[in-house]
Tab-separated table of C-alpha atoms in Angstrom:
chain	number	residue	atom	x	y	z
A	217	GLU	CA	70.179	-176.752	-13.170
A	218	GLY	CA	71.776	-178.130	-16.298
A	219	GLY	CA	70.454	-180.140	-19.170
A	220	GLY	CA	69.649	-179.210	-22.698
A	221	ASN	CA	70.648	-179.909	-26.255
A	222	MET	CA	73.039	-182.661	-25.384
A	223	ALA	CA	73.567	-185.029	-28.242
A	224	ALA	CA	74.777	-183.982	-31.699
A	225	THR	CA	74.711	-180.245	-31.037
A	226	GLY	CA	76.593	-180.494	-27.760
A	227	GLU	CA	79.260	-182.822	-29.108
A	228	ALA	CA	79.653	-180.686	-32.245
A	229	GLU	CA	80.243	-177.535	-30.228
A	230	ALA	CA	82.519	-179.395	-27.856
A	231	GLU	CA	84.625	-180.585	-30.775
A	232	GLY	CA	84.898	-176.964	-31.913
A	233	LEU	CA	82.736	-177.251	-35.049
A	234	CYS	CA	81.005	-174.012	-34.066
A	235	GLY	CA	84.109	-172.358	-32.667
A	236	PRO	CA	86.201	-169.466	-33.926
A	237	GLY	CA	88.483	-171.665	-35.991
A	238	THR	CA	85.962	-172.986	-38.490
A	239	GLY	CA	83.484	-170.290	-39.315
A	240	GLY	CA	80.511	-169.265	-37.268
A	241	LEU	CA	80.281	-166.982	-34.264
A	242	ALA	CA	83.162	-166.040	-32.010
A	243	LEU	CA	82.493	-164.559	-28.597
A	244	LEU	CA	84.542	-161.460	-27.811
A	245	GLY	CA	83.050	-161.105	-24.333
A	246	LEU	CA	81.748	-158.279	-22.182
A	247	ALA	CA	82.727	-154.903	-23.595
A	248	PRO	CA	82.812	-151.684	-21.498
A	249	GLY	CA	79.652	-149.660	-22.040
A	250	ALA	CA	77.811	-152.566	-23.702
A	251	PRO	CA	74.077	-151.983	-24.318
A	252	SER	CA	71.613	-153.918	-22.138
A	253	CYS	CA	68.573	-156.094	-22.744
A	254	PRO	CA	66.207	-157.451	-20.032
A	255	HIS	CA	68.929	-160.015	-19.153
A	256	GLY	CA	71.609	-157.411	-18.388
A	257	PRO	CA	74.613	-156.254	-20.475
A	258	ALA	CA	74.775	-157.847	-23.933
A	259	LEU	CA	77.824	-159.802	-25.133
A	260	LEU	CA	79.973	-158.808	-28.101
A	261	PHE	CA	80.257	-161.333	-30.963
A	262	VAL	CA	81.897	-161.425	-34.374
A	263	LYS	CA	80.912	-163.555	-37.359
A	264	THR	CA	83.861	-165.532	-38.714
A	265	SER	CA	84.419	-167.427	-41.957
A	266	GLN	CA	87.122	-169.984	-42.605
A	267	GLY	CA	90.032	-168.393	-44.448
A	268	LYS	CA	88.396	-164.958	-44.507
A	269	GLU	CA	88.953	-161.908	-42.339
A	270	GLU	CA	86.686	-161.156	-39.389
A	271	GLY	CA	83.150	-160.017	-40.107
A	272	ARG	CA	81.240	-157.180	-38.516
A	273	ARG	CA	80.957	-157.133	-34.728
A	274	PHE	CA	77.576	-157.090	-32.990
A	275	TYR	CA	75.933	-157.233	-29.562
A	276	ALA	CA	73.409	-159.949	-28.680
A	277	CYS	CA	71.658	-161.210	-25.535
A	278	SER	CA	74.016	-163.035	-23.156
A	279	ALA	CA	71.439	-165.542	-21.886
A	280	CYS	CA	69.236	-166.377	-24.890
A	281	ARG	CA	70.803	-167.908	-27.961
A	282	ASP	CA	67.411	-168.224	-29.611
A	283	ARG	CA	66.189	-164.954	-31.107
A	284	LYS	CA	62.562	-165.713	-30.280
A	285	ASP	CA	63.394	-165.752	-26.541
A	286	CYS	CA	65.186	-162.395	-26.648
A	287	ASN	CA	65.657	-160.657	-29.982
A	288	PHE	CA	68.153	-158.041	-28.783
A	289	PHE	CA	70.636	-157.224	-31.549
A	290	GLN	CA	72.854	-154.202	-32.239
A	291	TRP	CA	75.874	-153.701	-34.514
A	292	GLU	CA	78.898	-152.509	-32.536
A	293	ASP	CA	79.404	-149.470	-34.792
A	294	GLU	CA	75.695	-148.657	-35.066
A	295	LYS	CA	74.468	-145.171	-34.067
A	296	VAL	CA	71.342	-145.678	-31.980
A	297	SER	CA	68.875	-142.774	-31.913
A	298	GLU	CA	67.607	-141.217	-28.660
A	299	THR	CA	64.074	-142.418	-29.515
A	300	ARG	CA	65.246	-146.006	-29.935
A	301	LEU	CA	67.306	-145.845	-26.717
A	302	ALA	CA	64.239	-144.600	-24.811
A	303	ALA	CA	62.099	-147.366	-26.335
A	304	ARG	CA	64.734	-149.945	-25.368
A	305	GLU	CA	64.820	-148.712	-21.754
A	306	GLU	CA	61.030	-148.858	-21.645
A	307	HIS	CA	61.128	-152.426	-23.052
A	308	ASN	CA	63.711	-153.476	-20.423
A	309	ARG	CA	61.569	-151.977	-17.641
A	310	ASN	CA	58.429	-153.719	-18.908
A	311	HIS	CA	60.197	-157.067	-18.919
A	312	GLN	CA	61.187	-156.937	-15.259
A	313	PRO	CA	59.250	-159.046	-12.696
A	314	SER	CA	56.017	-157.531	-11.329
A	315	PHE	CA	57.261	-157.736	-7.712
A	316	THR	CA	60.701	-156.931	-6.290
A	317	HIS	CA	62.567	-159.524	-4.231
A	318	ARG	CA	61.790	-157.593	-1.048
A	319	GLN	CA	58.075	-157.523	-1.899
A	320	ASN	CA	58.156	-161.268	-2.556
A	321	VAL	CA	59.763	-161.883	0.856
A	322	GLU	CA	56.945	-159.872	2.527
A	323	ARG	CA	54.315	-161.743	0.505
A	324	TYR	CA	55.838	-165.067	1.618
A	325	LYS	CA	55.610	-164.009	5.286
A	326	ASN	CA	51.909	-163.256	4.807
A	327	PHE	CA	51.370	-166.459	2.813
A	328	VAL	CA	52.705	-168.786	5.535
A	329	LEU	CA	50.366	-167.169	8.093
A	330	LEU	CA	47.338	-168.241	6.018
A	331	PRO	CA	45.406	-171.406	6.934
A	332	LEU	CA	46.065	-174.317	4.541
A	333	SER	CA	42.676	-173.864	2.829
A	334	LYS	CA	43.660	-170.344	1.741
A	335	ARG	CA	47.099	-171.148	0.368
A	336	ARG	CA	46.942	-171.117	-3.412
A	337	PHE	CA	49.584	-171.200	-6.133
A	338	CYS	CA	48.765	-170.006	-9.668
A	339	GLN	CA	50.249	-172.495	-12.131
A	340	GLU	CA	49.909	-170.138	-15.111
A	341	CYS	CA	51.591	-167.158	-13.421
A	342	GLN	CA	53.887	-169.378	-11.305
A	343	GLN	CA	53.036	-167.245	-8.301
A	344	LEU	CA	51.976	-167.702	-4.691
A	345	LEU	CA	48.581	-165.987	-4.331
A	346	LEU	CA	47.236	-164.005	-1.416
A	347	PRO	CA	43.399	-164.122	-1.003
A	348	ALA	CA	42.969	-160.531	-2.316
A	349	GLU	CA	44.528	-161.673	-5.636
A	350	TRP	CA	42.302	-164.693	-6.254
A	351	GLU	CA	39.794	-162.701	-8.309
A	352	LYS	CA	42.449	-161.511	-10.761
A	353	HIS	CA	43.528	-165.149	-11.372
A	354	SER	CA	40.018	-166.657	-11.335
A	355	ASP	CA	40.256	-168.129	-14.840
A	356	HIS	CA	43.727	-169.640	-14.209
A	357	GLN	CA	44.635	-173.145	-13.052
A	358	PHE	CA	45.875	-173.245	-9.484
A	359	LEU	CA	47.080	-175.629	-6.846
A	360	CYS	CA	45.301	-175.423	-3.480
A	361	ASP	CA	46.293	-176.305	0.091
A	362	ILE	CA	50.006	-175.571	-0.405
A	363	SER	CA	51.768	-177.312	2.487
A	364	THR	CA	54.921	-176.209	4.328
A	365	ALA	CA	56.723	-179.178	2.753
A	366	GLN	CA	55.802	-177.878	-0.731
A	367	LEU	CA	57.054	-174.406	0.182
A	368	LYS	CA	60.362	-175.964	1.253
A	369	SER	CA	60.642	-177.726	-2.146
A	370	PRO	CA	60.007	-174.938	-4.673
A	371	SER	CA	61.842	-176.775	-7.486
A	372	GLN	CA	59.048	-179.366	-7.378
A	373	LEU	CA	56.269	-176.793	-7.076
A	374	LEU	CA	57.503	-174.595	-9.943
A	375	TYR	CA	57.084	-175.705	-13.537
A	376	PRO	CA	60.565	-176.470	-15.009
A	377	LEU	CA	61.672	-173.957	-17.644
A	378	GLU	CA	62.908	-176.340	-20.312
A	379	ASN	CA	64.127	-173.841	-22.908
A	380	LYS	CA	67.319	-175.734	-23.572
A	381	LYS	CA	69.709	-172.854	-24.160
A	382	THR	CA	68.639	-170.319	-21.521
A	383	ASN	CA	67.261	-172.230	-18.534
A	384	ALA	CA	67.218	-175.974	-19.242
A	385	GLN	CA	66.009	-176.795	-15.763
A	386	TYR	CA	66.710	-180.469	-15.665
A	387	LEU	CA	66.905	-180.946	-11.918
A	388	PHE	CA	69.311	-183.235	-10.066
A	389	ALA	CA	67.849	-186.609	-9.124
A	390	ASP	CA	67.802	-187.141	-5.349
A	391	ARG	CA	70.593	-189.721	-5.675
A	392	SER	CA	72.984	-187.246	-7.320
A	393	CYS	CA	71.926	-184.373	-5.087
A	394	GLN	CA	72.471	-186.400	-1.909
A	395	PHE	CA	75.833	-187.656	-3.211
A	396	LEU	CA	77.004	-184.088	-3.899
A	397	LEU	CA	75.915	-182.862	-0.473
A	398	ASP	CA	77.540	-185.826	1.349
A	399	LEU	CA	80.747	-185.242	-0.641
A	400	ILE	CA	80.746	-181.517	0.198
A	401	ILE	CA	80.298	-182.278	3.918
A	402	ASP	CA	82.966	-185.049	3.902
A	403	LEU	CA	85.441	-182.639	2.282
A	404	GLY	CA	84.878	-180.194	5.156
A	405	PHE	CA	83.013	-177.405	3.325
A	406	ARG	CA	80.441	-175.452	5.307
A	407	ARG	CA	79.320	-172.916	2.684
A	408	VAL	CA	78.038	-173.710	-0.788
A	409	LEU	CA	77.717	-171.068	-3.492
A	410	SER	CA	74.974	-172.752	-5.548
A	411	VAL	CA	75.151	-171.251	-9.052
A	412	GLY	CA	72.171	-172.548	-11.015
A	413	THR	CA	71.680	-175.564	-8.698
A	414	PRO	CA	68.272	-174.895	-7.055
A	415	ARG	CA	67.703	-178.486	-5.933
A	416	LEU	CA	71.031	-178.691	-4.077
A	417	HIS	CA	70.288	-175.318	-2.426
A	418	GLU	CA	66.820	-176.592	-1.503
A	419	MET	CA	68.202	-179.767	0.083
A	420	ILE	CA	70.683	-177.734	2.157
A	421	GLN	CA	67.991	-175.244	3.266
A	422	SER	CA	65.612	-178.048	4.178
A	423	LYS	CA	68.185	-179.946	6.259
A	424	ALA	CA	69.287	-176.732	7.993
A	425	SER	CA	65.695	-176.038	9.095
A	426	GLN	CA	65.074	-179.623	10.279
A	427	GLU	CA	68.386	-180.725	11.823
A	428	GLU	CA	69.828	-178.689	14.691
A	429	ASP	CA	73.404	-179.883	14.223
A	430	PHE	CA	73.410	-179.298	10.423
A	431	ARG	CA	76.002	-176.586	9.816
A	432	VAL	CA	76.100	-176.151	6.020
A	433	ARG	CA	74.803	-172.912	4.485
A	434	SER	CA	73.959	-172.146	0.865
A	435	LEU	CA	73.454	-169.061	-1.306
A	436	LEU	CA	71.580	-169.638	-4.581
A	437	LEU	CA	72.537	-167.532	-7.622
A	438	ASP	CA	70.018	-168.181	-10.420
A	439	ILE	CA	68.444	-166.454	-13.428
A	440	ASP	CA	65.025	-167.870	-12.452
A	441	PHE	CA	63.487	-165.019	-10.435
A	442	ARG	CA	60.570	-167.246	-9.342
A	443	TYR	CA	62.801	-168.505	-6.500
A	444	SER	CA	62.653	-165.024	-4.892
A	445	GLN	CA	59.152	-165.985	-3.713
A	446	PHE	CA	60.617	-168.640	-1.400
A	447	TYR	CA	64.017	-167.324	-0.274
A	448	THR	CA	65.197	-164.172	1.503
A	449	GLU	CA	67.748	-161.742	0.045
A	450	ASP	CA	70.454	-163.556	2.057
A	451	GLU	CA	69.512	-166.919	0.511
A	452	PHE	CA	68.923	-166.048	-3.169
A	453	CYS	CA	70.359	-163.566	-5.688
A	454	HIS	CA	68.845	-163.062	-9.137
A	455	TYR	CA	71.936	-163.675	-11.292
A	456	ASN	CA	72.849	-164.228	-14.953
A	457	MET	CA	75.832	-166.594	-15.130
A	458	PHE	CA	76.515	-165.740	-18.789
A	459	ASN	CA	77.489	-162.108	-18.116
A	460	HIS	CA	78.109	-162.124	-14.322
A	461	TYR	CA	75.163	-159.762	-13.848
A	462	PHE	CA	73.434	-159.285	-10.480
A	463	PHE	CA	69.923	-157.954	-11.192
A	464	GLY	CA	69.771	-156.700	-7.582
A	465	GLY	CA	72.734	-154.386	-8.168
A	466	GLU	CA	75.334	-153.501	-5.546
A	467	ALA	CA	73.283	-154.902	-2.616
A	468	ALA	CA	73.154	-158.377	-4.235
A	469	ARG	CA	76.859	-158.256	-5.146
A	470	GLU	CA	77.627	-157.424	-1.510
A	471	THR	CA	75.448	-160.354	-0.339
A	472	CYS	CA	77.547	-162.673	-2.527
A	473	ARG	CA	80.835	-161.098	-1.389
A	474	LYS	CA	79.920	-161.480	2.288
A	475	PHE	CA	78.868	-165.086	1.765
A	476	LEU	CA	82.272	-165.860	0.238
A	477	CYS	CA	84.077	-164.473	3.309
A	478	GLN	CA	85.243	-167.536	5.189
A	479	ASP	CA	84.246	-166.467	8.702
A	480	HIS	CA	85.534	-168.724	11.484
A	481	GLY	CA	87.384	-170.818	8.898
A	482	GLU	CA	84.140	-172.020	7.259
A	483	ARG	CA	85.357	-173.237	3.881
A	484	VAL	CA	83.471	-172.305	0.705
A	485	ILE	CA	82.899	-174.371	-2.439
A	486	MET	CA	81.098	-173.263	-5.584
A	487	VAL	CA	78.818	-175.807	-7.306
A	488	THR	CA	77.441	-174.927	-10.739
A	489	ASP	CA	75.259	-176.796	-13.237
A	490	PRO	CA	74.805	-174.490	-16.253
A	491	PRO	CA	72.532	-175.079	-19.274
A	492	PHE	CA	74.549	-177.358	-21.558
A	493	GLY	CA	73.705	-175.259	-24.608
A	494	GLY	CA	75.423	-172.251	-23.022
A	495	LEU	CA	78.681	-170.770	-24.302
A	496	VAL	CA	81.607	-172.205	-22.320
A	497	GLU	CA	83.676	-169.008	-22.802
A	498	ALA	CA	80.943	-166.827	-21.281
A	499	LEU	CA	80.449	-169.193	-18.334
A	500	ALA	CA	84.202	-169.467	-17.680
A	501	SER	CA	84.507	-165.664	-17.680
A	502	SER	CA	81.760	-165.325	-15.032
A	503	PHE	CA	83.147	-168.136	-12.895
A	504	LYS	CA	86.588	-166.495	-12.933
A	505	LYS	CA	84.975	-163.277	-11.694
A	506	LEU	CA	83.279	-165.143	-8.831
A	507	MET	CA	86.656	-166.738	-8.036
A	508	ALA	CA	88.234	-163.261	-8.004
A	509	VAL	CA	85.627	-162.076	-5.461
A	510	TRP	CA	86.464	-165.115	-3.313
A	511	LYS	CA	90.186	-164.445	-3.606
A	512	GLU	CA	89.754	-160.876	-2.370
A	513	THR	CA	87.972	-162.142	0.736
A	514	GLU	CA	90.238	-165.180	1.247
A	515	LYS	CA	93.005	-164.642	3.766
A	516	GLU	CA	93.033	-167.321	6.489
A	517	ALA	CA	92.440	-170.210	4.060
A	518	ALA	CA	95.792	-169.794	2.297
A	519	THR	CA	97.743	-171.713	4.939
A	520	TYR	CA	95.260	-174.583	4.933
A	521	TYR	CA	95.300	-174.990	1.144
A	522	ASN	CA	99.101	-175.033	1.116
A	523	GLN	CA	99.007	-177.835	3.707
A	524	ILE	CA	96.815	-180.075	1.532
A	525	GLY	CA	98.829	-179.306	-1.589
A	526	ARG	CA	96.103	-177.273	-3.267
A	527	ASN	CA	96.611	-174.164	-5.292
A	528	ASN	CA	95.300	-171.357	-3.093
A	529	GLN	CA	94.708	-169.176	-6.155
A	530	GLU	CA	91.337	-170.752	-6.954
A	531	MET	CA	88.097	-171.098	-5.077
A	532	PRO	CA	87.224	-174.828	-4.798
A	533	MET	CA	84.650	-175.655	-7.424
A	534	PHE	CA	82.443	-178.383	-8.921
A	535	TRP	CA	81.395	-177.560	-12.494
A	536	ILE	CA	78.786	-180.092	-13.664
A	537	PHE	CA	78.831	-180.487	-17.452
A	538	PRO	CA	78.915	-183.184	-20.206
A	539	TYR	CA	82.207	-185.059	-20.630
A	540	PHE	CA	82.524	-184.015	-24.283
A	541	PHE	CA	83.192	-180.426	-23.152
A	542	GLU	CA	86.312	-181.541	-21.247
A	543	SER	CA	88.846	-179.918	-23.603
A	544	ARG	CA	86.873	-176.632	-23.616
A	545	ILE	CA	86.736	-176.463	-19.802
A	546	LEU	CA	90.429	-177.343	-19.442
A	547	GLU	CA	91.244	-174.585	-21.929
A	548	PHE	CA	89.921	-172.029	-19.414
A	549	PHE	CA	90.706	-173.921	-16.195
A	550	PRO	CA	93.871	-176.016	-16.697
A	551	SER	CA	93.863	-177.019	-13.011
A	552	PHE	CA	90.527	-178.851	-13.388
A	553	SER	CA	90.119	-182.585	-13.857
A	554	MET	CA	87.053	-184.641	-14.747
A	555	MET	CA	85.588	-187.199	-12.346
A	556	ASP	CA	83.907	-190.380	-13.618
A	557	TYR	CA	80.773	-189.920	-11.486
A	558	GLN	CA	77.633	-189.858	-13.650
A	559	VAL	CA	75.262	-187.088	-12.577
A	560	ASP	CA	71.639	-187.870	-13.367
A	561	TYR	CA	68.449	-185.821	-13.535
A	562	ASP	CA	64.851	-186.301	-12.441
A	563	ASN	CA	62.946	-184.819	-15.369
A	564	HIS	CA	65.175	-185.908	-18.243
A	565	ALA	CA	64.224	-188.978	-20.289
A	566	LEU	CA	67.808	-190.085	-20.971
A	567	TYR	CA	70.019	-188.985	-18.076
A	568	LYS	CA	69.026	-191.582	-15.532
A	569	HIS	CA	71.290	-193.762	-13.417
A	570	GLY	CA	71.650	-197.411	-14.373
A	571	LYS	CA	71.397	-197.008	-18.153
A	572	THR	CA	74.095	-198.702	-20.189
A	573	GLY	CA	76.198	-197.961	-23.279
A	574	ARG	CA	75.285	-194.748	-25.101
A	575	ARG	CA	72.275	-194.298	-22.824
A	576	GLN	CA	74.363	-193.547	-19.769
A	577	SER	CA	74.313	-189.982	-18.536
A	578	PRO	CA	77.166	-188.017	-20.172
A	579	VAL	CA	77.188	-185.493	-17.315
A	580	ARG	CA	80.277	-185.346	-15.106
A	581	ILE	CA	81.860	-183.298	-12.301
A	582	PHE	CA	84.831	-181.103	-13.230
A	583	THR	CA	86.811	-179.918	-10.215
A	584	ASN	CA	90.015	-178.193	-9.140
A	585	LEU	CA	90.202	-180.339	-5.982
A	586	THR	CA	92.776	-183.139	-5.834
A	587	PRO	CA	91.114	-186.141	-7.609
A	588	SER	CA	92.093	-188.633	-4.888
A	589	MET	CA	89.980	-186.640	-2.406
A	590	ILE	CA	86.782	-187.290	-4.405
A	591	VAL	CA	85.518	-190.650	-3.096
A	592	LEU	CA	82.941	-192.242	-5.428
A	593	PRO	CA	80.450	-194.907	-4.215
A	594	VAL	CA	81.831	-198.433	-4.716
A	595	GLU	CA	78.269	-199.863	-4.518
A	596	GLU	CA	77.423	-197.919	-7.695
A	597	GLY	CA	80.283	-199.495	-9.633
A	598	TYR	CA	83.223	-197.135	-9.023
A	599	ARG	CA	86.682	-198.336	-8.009
A	600	PHE	CA	89.924	-196.662	-6.972
A	601	CYS	CA	92.776	-196.805	-9.502
A	602	THR	CA	96.016	-196.832	-7.501
A	603	ILE	CA	98.080	-195.737	-10.519
A	604	CYS	CA	95.854	-192.759	-11.461
A	605	GLN	CA	95.136	-192.050	-7.771
A	606	ARG	CA	91.450	-191.419	-8.418
A	607	TYR	CA	88.104	-193.214	-8.438
A	608	VAL	CA	86.976	-194.389	-11.879
A	609	SER	CA	84.001	-196.188	-13.417
A	610	SER	CA	84.324	-200.010	-13.254
A	611	GLY	CA	84.326	-200.163	-17.083
A	612	ASN	CA	87.170	-197.650	-17.270
A	613	GLN	CA	90.156	-200.001	-17.515
A	614	HIS	CA	93.654	-198.569	-17.008
A	615	CYS	CA	95.619	-198.387	-20.288
A	616	ASP	CA	99.285	-199.283	-19.758
A	617	ILE	CA	100.318	-197.499	-22.974
A	618	CYS	CA	98.523	-194.195	-22.190
A	619	ASN	CA	99.272	-194.794	-18.484
A	620	SER	CA	95.822	-193.551	-17.534
A	621	CYS	CA	92.176	-194.628	-17.243
A	622	MET	CA	91.087	-193.135	-20.562
A	623	SER	CA	87.362	-193.905	-20.932
A	624	LYS	CA	85.077	-190.875	-20.770
A	625	ASP	CA	81.637	-192.453	-21.199
A	626	GLY	CA	81.681	-195.403	-18.771
A	627	ARG	CA	82.349	-198.031	-21.468
A	628	ARG	CA	85.668	-199.853	-21.854
A	629	TRP	CA	87.731	-198.008	-24.485
A	630	LYS	CA	90.415	-199.595	-26.695
A	631	HIS	CA	93.902	-198.373	-27.565
A	632	CYS	CA	94.662	-197.504	-31.204
A	633	VAL	CA	98.388	-197.913	-31.934
A	634	LEU	CA	98.165	-195.692	-35.044
A	635	CYS	CA	96.306	-192.847	-33.278
A	636	LYS	CA	98.515	-193.350	-30.200
A	637	LYS	CA	95.511	-192.975	-27.889
A	638	CYS	CA	92.457	-194.812	-26.567
A	639	VAL	CA	89.217	-194.477	-28.551
A	640	LYS	CA	85.547	-195.434	-28.168
A	641	PRO	CA	84.849	-199.188	-28.648
A	642	SER	CA	82.598	-198.469	-31.670
A	643	TRP	CA	85.368	-196.591	-33.531
A	644	PHE	CA	87.776	-198.079	-36.093
A	645	HIS	CA	90.902	-196.665	-37.656
A	646	CYS	CA	90.239	-195.108	-41.081
A	647	ASN	CA	93.278	-194.947	-43.362
A	648	ASN	CA	91.685	-192.217	-45.504
A	649	CYS	CA	91.120	-189.882	-42.545
A	650	ASN	CA	94.223	-191.173	-40.724
A	651	CYS	CA	92.270	-191.320	-37.461
A	652	CYS	CA	89.634	-193.416	-35.705
A	653	ALA	CA	85.947	-192.828	-36.464
A	654	LEU	CA	82.618	-194.620	-36.707
A	655	GLN	CA	82.561	-197.304	-39.414
A	656	ASN	CA	79.875	-195.574	-41.517
A	657	HIS	CA	81.372	-192.061	-41.343
A	658	THR	CA	81.920	-189.853	-44.402
A	659	CYS	CA	85.643	-189.653	-45.061
A	660	GLU	CA	87.405	-186.292	-44.912
A	661	LYS	CA	84.140	-184.490	-44.220
A	662	THR	CA	84.607	-180.749	-44.500
A	663	ASP	CA	83.503	-178.316	-41.809
A	664	ALA	CA	81.616	-176.211	-44.343
A	665	GLY	CA	78.643	-178.586	-44.621
A	666	CYS	CA	75.625	-179.080	-42.391
A	667	PHE	CA	76.436	-181.131	-39.276
A	668	VAL	CA	73.387	-183.405	-39.768
A	669	CYS	CA	73.565	-184.319	-43.482
A	670	GLY	CA	76.980	-182.948	-44.532
A	671	LYS	CA	75.572	-180.921	-47.451
A	672	ALA	CA	76.528	-177.286	-47.956
A	673	GLY	CA	74.124	-174.358	-48.210
A	674	HIS	CA	72.260	-174.640	-44.906
A	675	LYS	CA	72.843	-174.988	-41.156
A	676	ARG	CA	71.930	-177.862	-38.856
A	677	SER	CA	68.876	-176.004	-37.446
A	678	THR	CA	67.263	-175.737	-40.916
A	679	CYS	CA	68.371	-179.134	-42.266
A	680	PRO	CA	65.598	-180.821	-44.306
A	681	SER	CA	66.741	-184.188	-42.885
A	682	LEU	CA	65.472	-183.149	-39.453
A	683	SER	CA	61.883	-183.098	-40.694
């Protein structure tokens, strides 16, 4: 699930400081015939400089924005020798998982037949072990007596991958997970395409196995192949959401396509919680492709969506992301709106429910469903605004001038007559900048400097102030 480099970096990217307009990297997307790394087809980028023409184009890994996680790099116009191509293919092969999904499913069947005393999980290899494999892992740490309950909750058994830009597995807290599932059921959805939301998928699977009358089904698409040890090929697809790549090839794509077919009128919703350090453009491109697959399969639902006043062009979706990416998401999905509900996470120090001020979780639900349909819990401090026709945070007071509930972060915002909009309560109007900003800001700060200290000549990641 989501999480990651949320504070300064996230807000900077959201405000476009790293976008094509200012200098930096611009994503050109998936190009036909793109070279591949272990994470599937690479994405095409171009280096840009303010006021200068485009730089040279290059391919880089779609999933890893840190070179030490995947150092794939190739200039677009580079001639790659046969020897280097062969070495690259060998490298890609060597970086694939040791077992296939099918083999993992067979191993799981054998594992559950073992008595409790023989059920072991290697913490170093993150792998369920069969007795014949114990010897090979003898000097590793392992967990013993793995219960059925633990097998049904793999997100708690597996060690979270907290690389912030690639995986960032900050997992939904039970409160948020239960709220999402209750909301999905209340809205009448019976199928959930869980894209990077293992804990929601887990909760659905668990309830389906325990409650006879539970009718919701889920398919998990995730880049974390460790989940293939616990779920069948109909329940999990190894998937990279940054380049819409199914590692299982045509069979996995067909599994996803079939799941999106709304048999017997079972309505589908997609729920996604990407790493917050991920490129919004790349994510939006993949989500549009998943929507296109849904649209091809969607026939009977058209009448229903017209009845409830929804655009039948888009698959219903919840995209869980920080509020400061709102303008970026709306750029790609104009039909989306942001809900005030604060999503919180179990294994994240800051994003916990009940914090106040700047410590509140900045994570929200973006959706293309009609806002008035999304009922938020009154007991947690949400209220219905009759003018906006949506549930809002109790601190989000309706502004008569803007004619909307304008707060994004749960605090009460104030209207600035000069800016002609509502701003954060800690901001004041600066006559030099001709806009509202923090009181101790540097006036007319240029985009060329470092985001941390404002000085030119280095980037935020190498800023001496960070040390």
